[in-house]
């Protein structure tokens, strides 16, 4: 019972942080690496503590991303690469495709 309450508290706090993160991304255009890292640490804390898992968090992330940006995460990634290249910054395109697509080699 106590675990369910902690999970509920974590999920509520996660959603609040996620919405604030996405709203800042939308208004500023790009957030600092520290802000990005903060949300990643919060996600990792929930997973490591056993309060949640990636499969449970992904739909929450996807839904809030769509609600704020009106596009999927994948479309947002593609748009960022295209916009960066259009500005003359090809550094993202210097990475191999498999890295840009998030493929991990073991």
Tab-separated table of C-alpha atoms in Angstrom:
chain	number	residue	atom	x	y	z
A	1	UNK	CA	0.000	0.000	0.000
A	2	UNK	CA	2.769	2.415	0.952
A	3	UNK	CA	4.617	1.494	-2.249
A	4	UNK	CA	1.564	2.406	-4.328
A	5	UNK	CA	1.417	5.807	-2.637
A	6	UNK	CA	5.109	6.419	-3.308
A	7	UNK	CA	4.634	5.402	-6.928
A	8	UNK	CA	1.681	7.744	-7.286
A	9	UNK	CA	3.695	10.597	-5.737
A	10	UNK	CA	6.630	9.886	-8.050
A	11	UNK	CA	4.447	9.794	-11.166
A	12	UNK	CA	2.758	13.078	-10.230
A	13	UNK	CA	6.131	14.746	-9.598
A	14	UNK	CA	7.510	13.273	-12.824
A	15	UNK	CA	4.639	14.619	-14.896
A	16	UNK	CA	5.011	18.074	-13.344
A	17	UNK	CA	8.747	18.122	-14.077
A	18	UNK	CA	8.233	16.754	-17.583
A	19	UNK	CA	5.610	19.368	-18.473
A	20	UNK	CA	7.833	22.154	-17.107
A	21	UNK	CA	10.777	20.731	-19.079
A	22	UNK	CA	8.825	20.549	-22.348
A	23	UNK	CA	7.310	24.000	-21.864
A	24	UNK	CA	10.779	25.440	-21.299
A	25	UNK	CA	12.031	23.631	-24.405
A	26	UNK	CA	9.198	25.106	-26.426
A	27	UNK	CA	9.553	28.672	-25.139
A	28	UNK	CA	13.354	28.873	-25.089
A	29	UNK	CA	14.043	26.605	-28.039
A	30	UNK	CA	16.780	24.652	-26.326
A	31	UNK	CA	17.445	23.899	-22.675
A	32	UNK	CA	20.777	23.658	-20.921
A	33	UNK	CA	22.574	20.360	-20.627
A	34	UNK	CA	21.997	20.543	-16.856
A	35	UNK	CA	18.228	20.887	-17.318
A	36	UNK	CA	18.287	17.923	-19.707
A	37	UNK	CA	20.372	15.924	-17.253
A	38	UNK	CA	18.025	16.777	-14.354
A	39	UNK	CA	15.034	15.175	-16.078
A	40	UNK	CA	17.141	12.152	-17.056
A	41	UNK	CA	18.268	11.730	-13.435
A	42	UNK	CA	14.680	11.938	-12.205
A	43	UNK	CA	13.661	9.224	-14.681
A	44	UNK	CA	16.597	7.059	-13.653
A	45	UNK	CA	15.772	7.519	-9.968
A	46	UNK	CA	12.250	6.209	-10.521
A	47	UNK	CA	13.534	3.195	-12.429
A	48	UNK	CA	16.366	2.368	-10.020
A	49	UNK	CA	14.102	2.710	-6.989
A	50	UNK	CA	11.626	0.291	-8.541
A	51	UNK	CA	8.781	2.802	-8.558
A	52	UNK	CA	8.413	2.605	-12.322
A	53	UNK	CA	10.015	1.287	-15.501
A	54	UNK	CA	10.712	2.502	-19.023
A	55	UNK	CA	7.625	0.803	-20.441
A	56	UNK	CA	5.408	2.671	-17.993
A	57	UNK	CA	7.107	6.047	-18.473
A	58	UNK	CA	7.265	6.052	-22.278
A	59	UNK	CA	3.535	6.608	-22.886
A	60	UNK	CA	3.557	9.467	-20.345
A	61	UNK	CA	6.532	11.037	-22.117
A	62	UNK	CA	4.956	10.546	-25.543
A	63	UNK	CA	1.572	11.966	-24.473
A	64	UNK	CA	3.023	15.096	-22.888
A	65	UNK	CA	5.388	15.675	-25.814
A	66	UNK	CA	2.456	15.464	-28.220
A	67	UNK	CA	0.301	17.738	-26.023
A	68	UNK	CA	2.936	20.476	-25.949
A	69	UNK	CA	4.646	20.199	-29.346
A	70	UNK	CA	1.880	18.529	-31.403
A	71	UNK	CA	4.424	16.099	-32.849
A	72	UNK	CA	5.966	12.799	-31.868
A	73	UNK	CA	9.400	12.562	-30.276
A	74	UNK	CA	10.754	11.042	-33.480
A	75	UNK	CA	9.402	13.892	-35.605
A	76	UNK	CA	10.870	16.377	-33.132
A	77	UNK	CA	14.296	14.740	-33.471
A	78	UNK	CA	14.112	14.869	-37.257
A	79	UNK	CA	13.011	18.494	-37.213
A	80	UNK	CA	15.915	19.460	-34.929
A	81	UNK	CA	18.455	17.840	-37.256
A	82	UNK	CA	16.932	19.549	-40.295
A	83	UNK	CA	16.750	22.949	-38.572
A	84	UNK	CA	20.314	22.676	-37.304
A	85	UNK	CA	21.551	21.838	-40.801
A	86	UNK	CA	19.509	24.696	-42.293
A	87	UNK	CA	21.339	27.075	-39.942
A	88	UNK	CA	24.642	25.851	-41.349
A	89	UNK	CA	25.516	23.667	-38.356
A	90	UNK	CA	26.176	20.179	-39.671
A	91	UNK	CA	27.695	18.774	-36.477
A	92	UNK	CA	24.684	16.510	-35.865
A	93	UNK	CA	25.039	15.140	-39.367
A	94	UNK	CA	28.731	14.434	-38.770
A	95	UNK	CA	27.671	11.614	-36.450
A	96	UNK	CA	27.089	8.230	-38.069
A	97	UNK	CA	23.426	7.547	-38.834
A	98	UNK	CA	23.244	4.654	-36.401
A	99	UNK	CA	24.326	6.994	-33.572
A	100	UNK	CA	21.785	9.662	-34.562
A	101	UNK	CA	19.067	7.013	-34.549
A	102	UNK	CA	20.065	5.887	-31.064
A	103	UNK	CA	21.349	2.424	-31.968
A	104	UNK	CA	23.651	1.150	-29.248
A	105	UNK	CA	26.443	-1.296	-29.917
A	106	UNK	CA	27.175	-3.721	-27.133
